[in-house]
Coordinates of C-alpha atoms and ligand atoms in Angstrom, one line a residue:
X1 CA 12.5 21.8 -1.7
X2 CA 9.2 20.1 -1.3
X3 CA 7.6 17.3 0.4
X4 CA 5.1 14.6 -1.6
X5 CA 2.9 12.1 -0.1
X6 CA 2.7 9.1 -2.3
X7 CA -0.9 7.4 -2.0
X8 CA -3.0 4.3 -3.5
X9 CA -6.3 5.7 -4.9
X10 CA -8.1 2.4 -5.6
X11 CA -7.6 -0.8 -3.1
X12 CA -4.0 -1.0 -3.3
X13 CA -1.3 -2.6 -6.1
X14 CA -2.0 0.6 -7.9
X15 CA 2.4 0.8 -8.9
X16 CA 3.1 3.0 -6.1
X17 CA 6.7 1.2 -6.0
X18 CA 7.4 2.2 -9.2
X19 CA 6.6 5.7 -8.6
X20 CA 8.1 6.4 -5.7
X21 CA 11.5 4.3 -7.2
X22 CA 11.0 6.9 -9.7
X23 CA 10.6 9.6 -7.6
X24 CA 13.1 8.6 -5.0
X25 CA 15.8 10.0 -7.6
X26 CA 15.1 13.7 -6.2
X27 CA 14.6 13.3 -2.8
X28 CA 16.8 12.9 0.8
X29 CA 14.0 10.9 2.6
X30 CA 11.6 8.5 1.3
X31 CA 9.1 7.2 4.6
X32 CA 7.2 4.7 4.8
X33 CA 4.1 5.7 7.1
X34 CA 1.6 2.7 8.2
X35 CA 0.7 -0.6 7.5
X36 CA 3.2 -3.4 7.4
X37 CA 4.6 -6.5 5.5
X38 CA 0.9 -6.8 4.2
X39 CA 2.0 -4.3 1.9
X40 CA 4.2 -5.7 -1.6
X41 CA 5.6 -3.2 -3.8
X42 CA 7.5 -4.6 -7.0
X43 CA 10.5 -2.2 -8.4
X44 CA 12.4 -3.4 -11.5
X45 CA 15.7 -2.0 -11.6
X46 CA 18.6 -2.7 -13.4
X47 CA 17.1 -5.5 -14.6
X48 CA 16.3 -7.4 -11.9
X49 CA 12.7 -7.4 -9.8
X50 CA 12.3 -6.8 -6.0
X51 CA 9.3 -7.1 -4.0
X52 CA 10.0 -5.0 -0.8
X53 CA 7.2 -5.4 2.0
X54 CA 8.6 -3.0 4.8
X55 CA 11.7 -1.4 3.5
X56 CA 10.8 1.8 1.5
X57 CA 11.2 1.5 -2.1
X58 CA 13.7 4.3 -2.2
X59 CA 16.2 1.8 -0.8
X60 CA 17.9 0.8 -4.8
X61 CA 19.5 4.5 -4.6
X62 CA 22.8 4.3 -2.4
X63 CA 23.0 7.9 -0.6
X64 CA 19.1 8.5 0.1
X65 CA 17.9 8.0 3.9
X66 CA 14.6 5.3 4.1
X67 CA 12.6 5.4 7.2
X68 CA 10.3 3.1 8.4
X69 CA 8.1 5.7 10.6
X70 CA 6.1 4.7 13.7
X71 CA 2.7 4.2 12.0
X72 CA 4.0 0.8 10.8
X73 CA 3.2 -2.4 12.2
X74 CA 6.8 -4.3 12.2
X75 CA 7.6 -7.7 11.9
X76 CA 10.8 -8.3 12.5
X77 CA 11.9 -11.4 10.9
X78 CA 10.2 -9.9 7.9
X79 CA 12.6 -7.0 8.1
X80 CA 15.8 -9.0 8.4
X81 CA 14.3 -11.4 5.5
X82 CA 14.4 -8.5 3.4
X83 CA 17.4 -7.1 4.6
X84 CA 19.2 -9.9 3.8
X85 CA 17.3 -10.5 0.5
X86 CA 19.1 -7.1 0.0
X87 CA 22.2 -7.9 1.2
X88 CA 22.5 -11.1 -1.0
X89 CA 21.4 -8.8 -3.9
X90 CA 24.7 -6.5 -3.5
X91 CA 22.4 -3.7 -2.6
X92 CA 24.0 -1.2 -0.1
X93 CA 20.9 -0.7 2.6
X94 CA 23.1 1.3 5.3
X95 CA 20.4 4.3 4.6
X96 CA 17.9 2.1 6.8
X97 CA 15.8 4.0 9.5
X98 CA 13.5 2.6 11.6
X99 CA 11.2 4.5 14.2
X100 CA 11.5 3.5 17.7
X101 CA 7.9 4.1 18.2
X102 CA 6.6 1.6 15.9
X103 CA 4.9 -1.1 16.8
X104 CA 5.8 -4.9 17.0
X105 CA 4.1 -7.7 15.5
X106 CA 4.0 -10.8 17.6
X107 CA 4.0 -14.5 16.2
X108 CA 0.4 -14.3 17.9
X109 CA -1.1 -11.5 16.1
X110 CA -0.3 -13.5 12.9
X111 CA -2.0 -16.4 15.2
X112 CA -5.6 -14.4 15.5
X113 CA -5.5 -13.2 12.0
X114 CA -5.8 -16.8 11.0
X115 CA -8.2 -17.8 14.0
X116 CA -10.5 -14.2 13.4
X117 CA -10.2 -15.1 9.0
X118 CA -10.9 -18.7 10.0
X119 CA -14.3 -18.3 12.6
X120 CA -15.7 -15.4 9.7
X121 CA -16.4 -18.4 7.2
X122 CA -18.3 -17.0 4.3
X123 CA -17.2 -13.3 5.4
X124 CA -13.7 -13.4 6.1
X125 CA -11.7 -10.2 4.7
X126 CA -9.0 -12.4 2.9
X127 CA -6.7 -10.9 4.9
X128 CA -3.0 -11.7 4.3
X129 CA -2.6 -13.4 7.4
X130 CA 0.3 -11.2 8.2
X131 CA -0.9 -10.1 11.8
X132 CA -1.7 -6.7 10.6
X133 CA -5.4 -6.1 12.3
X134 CA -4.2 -7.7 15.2
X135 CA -1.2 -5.9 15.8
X136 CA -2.8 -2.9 15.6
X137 CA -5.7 -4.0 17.7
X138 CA -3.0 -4.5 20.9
X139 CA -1.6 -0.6 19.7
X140 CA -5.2 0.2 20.7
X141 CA -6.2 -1.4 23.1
X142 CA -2.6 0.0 24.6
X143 CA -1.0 -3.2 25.1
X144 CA 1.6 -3.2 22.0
X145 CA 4.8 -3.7 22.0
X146 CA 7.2 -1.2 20.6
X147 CA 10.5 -1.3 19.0
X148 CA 11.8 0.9 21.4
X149 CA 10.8 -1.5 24.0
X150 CA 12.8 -4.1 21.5
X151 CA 15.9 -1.8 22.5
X152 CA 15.6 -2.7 26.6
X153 CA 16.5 -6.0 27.7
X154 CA 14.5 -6.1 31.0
X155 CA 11.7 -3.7 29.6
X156 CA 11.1 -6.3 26.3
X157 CA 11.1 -9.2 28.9
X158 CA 8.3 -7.9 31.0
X159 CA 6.5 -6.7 28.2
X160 CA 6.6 -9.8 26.0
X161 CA 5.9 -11.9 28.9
X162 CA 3.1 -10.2 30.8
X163 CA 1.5 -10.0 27.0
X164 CA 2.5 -13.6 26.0
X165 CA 0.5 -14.9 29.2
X166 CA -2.7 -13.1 28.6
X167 CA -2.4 -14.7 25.0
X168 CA -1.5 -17.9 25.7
X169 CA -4.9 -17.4 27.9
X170 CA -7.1 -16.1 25.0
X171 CA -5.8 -18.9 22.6
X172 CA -5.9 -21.9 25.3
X173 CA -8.9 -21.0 27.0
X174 CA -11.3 -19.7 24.4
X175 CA -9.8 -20.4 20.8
X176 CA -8.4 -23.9 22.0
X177 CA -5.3 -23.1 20.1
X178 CA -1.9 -23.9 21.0
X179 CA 0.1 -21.7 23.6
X180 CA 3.3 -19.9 22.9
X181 CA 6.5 -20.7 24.7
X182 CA 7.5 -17.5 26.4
X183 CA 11.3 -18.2 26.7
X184 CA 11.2 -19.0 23.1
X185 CA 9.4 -15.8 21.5
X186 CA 11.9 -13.8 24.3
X187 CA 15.1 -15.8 22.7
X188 CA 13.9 -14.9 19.1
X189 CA 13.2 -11.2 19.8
X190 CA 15.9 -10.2 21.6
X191 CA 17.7 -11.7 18.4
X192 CA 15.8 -9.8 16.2
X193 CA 16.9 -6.9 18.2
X194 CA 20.5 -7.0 18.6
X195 CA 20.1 -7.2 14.4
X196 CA 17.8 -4.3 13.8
X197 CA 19.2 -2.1 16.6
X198 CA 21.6 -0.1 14.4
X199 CA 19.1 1.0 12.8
X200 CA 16.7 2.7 15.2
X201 CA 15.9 5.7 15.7
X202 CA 13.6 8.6 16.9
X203 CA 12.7 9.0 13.3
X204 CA 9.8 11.7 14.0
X205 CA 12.3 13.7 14.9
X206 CA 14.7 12.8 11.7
X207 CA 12.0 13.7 9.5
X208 CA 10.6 16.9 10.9
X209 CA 14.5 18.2 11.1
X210 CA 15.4 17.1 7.3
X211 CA 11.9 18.9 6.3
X212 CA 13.4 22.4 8.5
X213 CA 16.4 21.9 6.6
X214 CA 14.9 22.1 3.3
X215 CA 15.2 18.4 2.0
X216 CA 12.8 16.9 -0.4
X217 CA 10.7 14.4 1.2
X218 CA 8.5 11.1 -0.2
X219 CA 5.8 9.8 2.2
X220 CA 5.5 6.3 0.9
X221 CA 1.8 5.2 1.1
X222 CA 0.9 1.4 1.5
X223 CA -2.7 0.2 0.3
X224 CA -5.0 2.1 -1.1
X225 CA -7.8 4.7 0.1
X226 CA -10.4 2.3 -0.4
X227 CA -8.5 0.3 1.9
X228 CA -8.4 2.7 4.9
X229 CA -9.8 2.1 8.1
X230 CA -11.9 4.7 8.4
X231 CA -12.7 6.0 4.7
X232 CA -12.8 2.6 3.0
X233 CA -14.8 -0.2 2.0
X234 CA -15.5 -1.0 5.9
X235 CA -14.7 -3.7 6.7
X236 CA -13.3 -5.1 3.9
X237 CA -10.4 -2.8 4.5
X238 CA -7.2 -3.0 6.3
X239 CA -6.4 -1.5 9.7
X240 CA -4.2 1.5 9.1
X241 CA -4.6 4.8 7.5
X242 CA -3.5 4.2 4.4
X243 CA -4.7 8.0 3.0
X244 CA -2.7 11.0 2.7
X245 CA -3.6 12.0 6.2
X246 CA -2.3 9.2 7.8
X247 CA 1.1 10.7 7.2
X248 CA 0.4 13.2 10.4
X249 CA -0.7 10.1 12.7
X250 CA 2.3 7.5 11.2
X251 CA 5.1 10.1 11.1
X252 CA 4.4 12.9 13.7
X253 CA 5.1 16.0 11.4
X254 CA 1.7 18.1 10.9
X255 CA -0.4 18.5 7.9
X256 CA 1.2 22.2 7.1
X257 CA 4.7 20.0 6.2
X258 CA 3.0 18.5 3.6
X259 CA 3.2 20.4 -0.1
X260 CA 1.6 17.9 -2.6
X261 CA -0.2 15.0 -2.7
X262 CA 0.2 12.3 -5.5
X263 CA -2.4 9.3 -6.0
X264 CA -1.5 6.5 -7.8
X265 CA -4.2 5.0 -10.1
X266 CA -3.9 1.9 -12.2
X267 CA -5.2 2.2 -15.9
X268 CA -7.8 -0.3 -14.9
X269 CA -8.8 -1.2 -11.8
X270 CA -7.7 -4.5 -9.1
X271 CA -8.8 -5.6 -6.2
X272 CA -7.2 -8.6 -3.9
X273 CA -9.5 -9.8 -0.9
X274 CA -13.2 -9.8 -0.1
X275 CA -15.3 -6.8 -1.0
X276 CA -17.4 -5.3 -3.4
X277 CA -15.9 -4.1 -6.4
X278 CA -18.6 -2.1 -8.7
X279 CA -16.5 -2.6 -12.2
X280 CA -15.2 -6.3 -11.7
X281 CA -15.3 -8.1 -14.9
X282 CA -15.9 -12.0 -14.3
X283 CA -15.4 -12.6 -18.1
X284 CA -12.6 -13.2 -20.3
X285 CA -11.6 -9.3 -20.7
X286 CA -11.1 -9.5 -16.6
X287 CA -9.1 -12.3 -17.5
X288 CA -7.2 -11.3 -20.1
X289 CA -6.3 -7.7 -17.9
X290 CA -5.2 -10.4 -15.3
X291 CA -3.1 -12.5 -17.0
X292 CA -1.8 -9.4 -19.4
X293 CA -0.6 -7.8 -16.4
X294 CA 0.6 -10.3 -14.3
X295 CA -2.4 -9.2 -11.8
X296 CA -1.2 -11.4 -8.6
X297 CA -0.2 -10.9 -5.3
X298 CA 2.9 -9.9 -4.7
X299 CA 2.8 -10.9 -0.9
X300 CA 0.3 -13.8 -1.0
X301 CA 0.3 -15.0 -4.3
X302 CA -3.5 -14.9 -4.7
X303 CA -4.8 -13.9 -8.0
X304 CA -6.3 -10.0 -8.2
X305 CA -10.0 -9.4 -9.3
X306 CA -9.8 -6.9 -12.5
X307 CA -12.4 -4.7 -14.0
X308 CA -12.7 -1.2 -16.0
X309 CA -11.0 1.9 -14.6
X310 CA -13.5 3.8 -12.0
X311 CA -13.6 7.6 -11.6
X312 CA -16.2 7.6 -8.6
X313 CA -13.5 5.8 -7.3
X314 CA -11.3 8.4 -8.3
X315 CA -13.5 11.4 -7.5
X316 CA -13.5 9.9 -3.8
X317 CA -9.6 9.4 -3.5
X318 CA -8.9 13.2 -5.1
X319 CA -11.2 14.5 -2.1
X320 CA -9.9 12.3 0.5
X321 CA -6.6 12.6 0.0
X322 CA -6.5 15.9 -1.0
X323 CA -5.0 14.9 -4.6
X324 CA -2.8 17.7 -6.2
X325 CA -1.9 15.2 -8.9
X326 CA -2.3 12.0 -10.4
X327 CA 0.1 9.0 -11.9
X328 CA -1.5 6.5 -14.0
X329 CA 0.4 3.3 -14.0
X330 CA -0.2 0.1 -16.6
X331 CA -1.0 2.1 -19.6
X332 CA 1.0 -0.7 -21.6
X333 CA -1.2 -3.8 -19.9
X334 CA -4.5 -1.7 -20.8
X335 CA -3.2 -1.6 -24.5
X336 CA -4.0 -3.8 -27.1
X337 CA -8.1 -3.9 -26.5
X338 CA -10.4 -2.4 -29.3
X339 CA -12.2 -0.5 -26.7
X340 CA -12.0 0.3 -23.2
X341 CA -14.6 1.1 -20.3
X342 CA -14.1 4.0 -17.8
X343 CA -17.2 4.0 -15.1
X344 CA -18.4 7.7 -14.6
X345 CA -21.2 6.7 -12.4
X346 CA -23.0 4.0 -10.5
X347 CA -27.2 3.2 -10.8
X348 CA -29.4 1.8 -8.7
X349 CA -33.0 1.4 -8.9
X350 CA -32.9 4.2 -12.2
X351 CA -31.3 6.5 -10.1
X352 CA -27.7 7.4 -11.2
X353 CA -25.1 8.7 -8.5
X354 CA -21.5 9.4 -8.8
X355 CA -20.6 10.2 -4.7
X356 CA -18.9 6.9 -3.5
X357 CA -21.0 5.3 -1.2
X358 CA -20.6 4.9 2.6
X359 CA -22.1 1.4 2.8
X360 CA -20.3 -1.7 1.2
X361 CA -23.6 -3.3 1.2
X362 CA -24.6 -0.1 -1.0
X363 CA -21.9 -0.9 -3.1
X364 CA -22.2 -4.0 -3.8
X365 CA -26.3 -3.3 -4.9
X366 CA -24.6 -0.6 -7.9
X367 CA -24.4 -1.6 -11.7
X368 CA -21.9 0.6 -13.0
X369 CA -22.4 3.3 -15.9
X370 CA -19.6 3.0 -18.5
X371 CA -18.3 5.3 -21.2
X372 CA -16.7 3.6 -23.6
X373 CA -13.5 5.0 -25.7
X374 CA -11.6 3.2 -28.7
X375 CA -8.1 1.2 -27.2
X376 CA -4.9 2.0 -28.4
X377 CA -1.9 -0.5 -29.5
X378 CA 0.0 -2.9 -27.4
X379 CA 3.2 -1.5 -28.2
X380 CA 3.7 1.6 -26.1
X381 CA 6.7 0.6 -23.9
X382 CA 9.0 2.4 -26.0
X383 CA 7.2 5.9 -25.2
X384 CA 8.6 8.5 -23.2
X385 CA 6.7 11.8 -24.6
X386 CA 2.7 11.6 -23.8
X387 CA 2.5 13.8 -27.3
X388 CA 4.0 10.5 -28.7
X389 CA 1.5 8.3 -27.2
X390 CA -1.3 6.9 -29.9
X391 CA -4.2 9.3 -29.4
X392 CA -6.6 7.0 -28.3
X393 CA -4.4 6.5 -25.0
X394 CA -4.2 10.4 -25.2
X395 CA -7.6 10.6 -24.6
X396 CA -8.0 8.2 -22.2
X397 CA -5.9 10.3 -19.9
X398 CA -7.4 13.7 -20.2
X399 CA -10.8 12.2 -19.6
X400 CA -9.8 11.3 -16.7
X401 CA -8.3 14.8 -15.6
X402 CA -11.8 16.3 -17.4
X403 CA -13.6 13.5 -15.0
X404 CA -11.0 13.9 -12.0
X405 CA -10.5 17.4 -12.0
X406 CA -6.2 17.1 -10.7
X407 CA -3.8 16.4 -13.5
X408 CA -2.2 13.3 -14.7
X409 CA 1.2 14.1 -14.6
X410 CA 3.2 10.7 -14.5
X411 CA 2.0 7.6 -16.5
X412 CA 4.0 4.2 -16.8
X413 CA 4.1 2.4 -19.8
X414 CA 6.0 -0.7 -18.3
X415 CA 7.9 -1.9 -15.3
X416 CA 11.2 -0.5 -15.6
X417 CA 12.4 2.6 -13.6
X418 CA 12.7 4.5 -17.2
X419 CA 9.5 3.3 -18.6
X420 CA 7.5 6.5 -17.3
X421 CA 6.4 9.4 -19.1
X422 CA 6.8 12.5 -17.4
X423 CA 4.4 15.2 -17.7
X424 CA 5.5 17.5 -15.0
X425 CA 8.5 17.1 -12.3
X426 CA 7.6 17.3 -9.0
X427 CA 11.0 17.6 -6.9
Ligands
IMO1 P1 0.1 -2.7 -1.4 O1 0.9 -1.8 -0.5 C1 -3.7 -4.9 -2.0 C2 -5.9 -6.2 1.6 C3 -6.0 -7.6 1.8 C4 -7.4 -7.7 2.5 C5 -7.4 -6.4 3.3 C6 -7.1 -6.6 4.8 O2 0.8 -3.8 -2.1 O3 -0.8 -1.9 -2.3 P2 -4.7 -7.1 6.0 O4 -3.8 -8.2 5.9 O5 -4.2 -5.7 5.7 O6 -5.5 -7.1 7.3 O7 -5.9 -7.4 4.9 O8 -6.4 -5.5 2.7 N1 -4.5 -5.7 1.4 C7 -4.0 -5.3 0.2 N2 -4.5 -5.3 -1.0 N3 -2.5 -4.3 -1.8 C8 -2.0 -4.2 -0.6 O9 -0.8 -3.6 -0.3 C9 -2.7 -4.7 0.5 N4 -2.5 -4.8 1.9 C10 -3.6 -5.4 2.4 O10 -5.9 -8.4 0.6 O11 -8.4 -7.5 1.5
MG2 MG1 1.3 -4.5 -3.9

């Protein structure tokens, strides 16, 4: 019995829903960890597609247990979107846990996302104006609300309303933005509440017992580790820990619980937001990887920047995260080209380096060194054995192990929970 943490090794929309759908099969417990309704992860299951933005992705298997844990950033009325998204779907999401110690978002923090994205002009982070940055700003600064404050009526009265007024200040006085009717927000809360309130739970404590017990356990990751707060492309990056140690900070149970890490790559490469992206392609190939695979949002609708597969991306996320293996998603959209690029370095003023950067600006200054392989056929959707894959996508995937060093041991080959070839079983 084993536990995996799920993670994004590239800037999120790698196909970690997929996976951990996939995944989810073998375990008790599948936990989301940090970030929020910023995050969209697409599953395709019995023949119908979800987008799920809070719930865990484990939620489409009846008897498994899927926790929302206190490093997440909730919106309410997101959740009960999706819930009853779920509901009108005929899916049975009884198995719904949500920690008591995460934090609220409030209709202002989606406010100041929009006012911060707004004043930045030519810099803004293309943020997706979810409250995200915000919300976690007020956890920091120790002024957040939490769900278990949710669960009090006189405690969530106080709280919203001694908050509410030193907003209401902020947005009047300085932003000259429109105030926020107190008795409202307090009205719509406390009705989130009584809806989520089955629900809620001391889940640090759910997790760490079901680990004692012996059950398998998924750490669902959100983002990507380029996206991370404190090991990402600052500050083009998100506010949470999106990397395999941010399952300690957003779950409570301590880095000797944890048995394997999986990263999640994409064949190719994406990107969604402002930032510097070394292999972007601005050319019809980036265009023809983005309308292939469907490259858009799946929370904001915004088309995703595309470019060649990058292993000093790669490199970075194994050592980061701790990588103990590797799934590579989209094989089928990377099909169908004569030739494909993988970067193995970047160069800058003849000198060549292949240690990611700690500067964006750095970044953004690299042109990237590209190997180039032969592509392999369009048609590979079918595939279930990798000795059945053509060879050219074969070798593909153990240059990136050589390049790596951690195995590949999951690839996708289409949306579908079945489309996956697996190499090696990890529950
Ligand atoms: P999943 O889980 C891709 C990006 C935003 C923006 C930056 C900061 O689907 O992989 P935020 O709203 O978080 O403050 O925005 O982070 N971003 C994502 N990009 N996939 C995601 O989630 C993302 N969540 C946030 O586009 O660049
Ligand atoms: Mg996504």
């Amino acid at each position: 019995m084993s536990t995996v943490v799920l993670v994004g090794t590239q800037w999120g929309d790698e196909g970690k829903g997929r996976f951990v759908d996939f995944l989810a099969e073998k375990a008790k417990l599948v936990v989301r960890f940090q970030g929020g309704d910023n995050a969209g992860h697409t599953v395709e299951t019995g023949g119908k597609t979800y987008k799920l933005h809070l719930i865990p992705s484990g939620i489409f298997y009846k008897d498994k247990t899927n926790v929302i844990g206190s490093g997440v950033v909730i919106n309410p009325a997101a959740l009960i979107e999706e819930m009853d998204m779920l509901k009108a779907a005929g899916i049975d999401y009884s198995g719904l846990r949500i920690s008591a110690r995460a934090q609220v978002i409030m209709p202002w923090h989606m406010a100041f996302d929009k006012i911060f994205e707004e004043r930045l002009g030519d810099s803004a982070l293309g943020t997706t104006h979810k409250g995200i940055g915000p919300a976690y700003m007020d956890k920091a600064e120790r002024i957040g609300i939490r769900i278990c404050d949710l669960m009090d009526d006189k405690i969530m009265y106080e709280k919203i309303s001694s908050v509410c007024s030193k907003k209401n200040d902020i947005l009047v006085n300085f932003y000259k933005s429109e105030a926020f009717d107190e008795k409202q927000v307090i009205a719509d809360y406390k009705a989130y509440a009584d809806k989520i309130r089955p629900y809620v739970i001391d889940a640090a404590d759910l997790i760490y017992s079901e680990i004692e017990n012996g059950a398998n356990v998924l750490f669902e990751g959100a983002q990507g580790t380029l996206l991370d707060l404190n090991m990402g492309t600052y500050p083009f990056v998100t506010s949470s820990h999106p990397i395999a140690g941010g399952v300690c900070i957003g779950t409570g149970i301590g880095p000797t619980c944890i048995d394997m890490v999986l990263g999640i790559a994409k064949a190719y490469t994406t990107r969604v937001g402002a930032g510097p992206f070394v292999t972007e392609l601005n050319d019809k190939t980036g265009e023809a990887i983005r309308e292939k695979g469907h490259e858009y949002g799946a929370t904001t609708g915004r088309p995703r920047r595309c470019g060649w597969l990058d292993t000093v991306i790669l490199k970075y996320s194994a050592r980061v995260n701790g990588l103990t293996h590797l799934a590579v998603s989209r094989m089928d959209t990377l099909g169908g080209f004569d030739e494909v690029k993988i970067c193995t370095g970047y160069k800058k003023d003849g000198k060549i380096t292949d240690v990611f950067p700690v500067k964006w600006e750095d970044l953004d200054s690299y042109e990237p060194i590209y190997e180039t392989l032969p592509g392999w056929s369009d048609d590979i959707s079918h595939i279930r054995k990798f000795e059945e894959l053509p060879e050219n996508a074969q070798k593909y995937i153990k240059r990136i192990e050589e390049l790596v060093k951690v195995p590949v041991v999951m690839l996708g080959v289409g949306a579908a929970r079945e489309q996956a070839i697996v190499r090696k079983e990890l529950f």
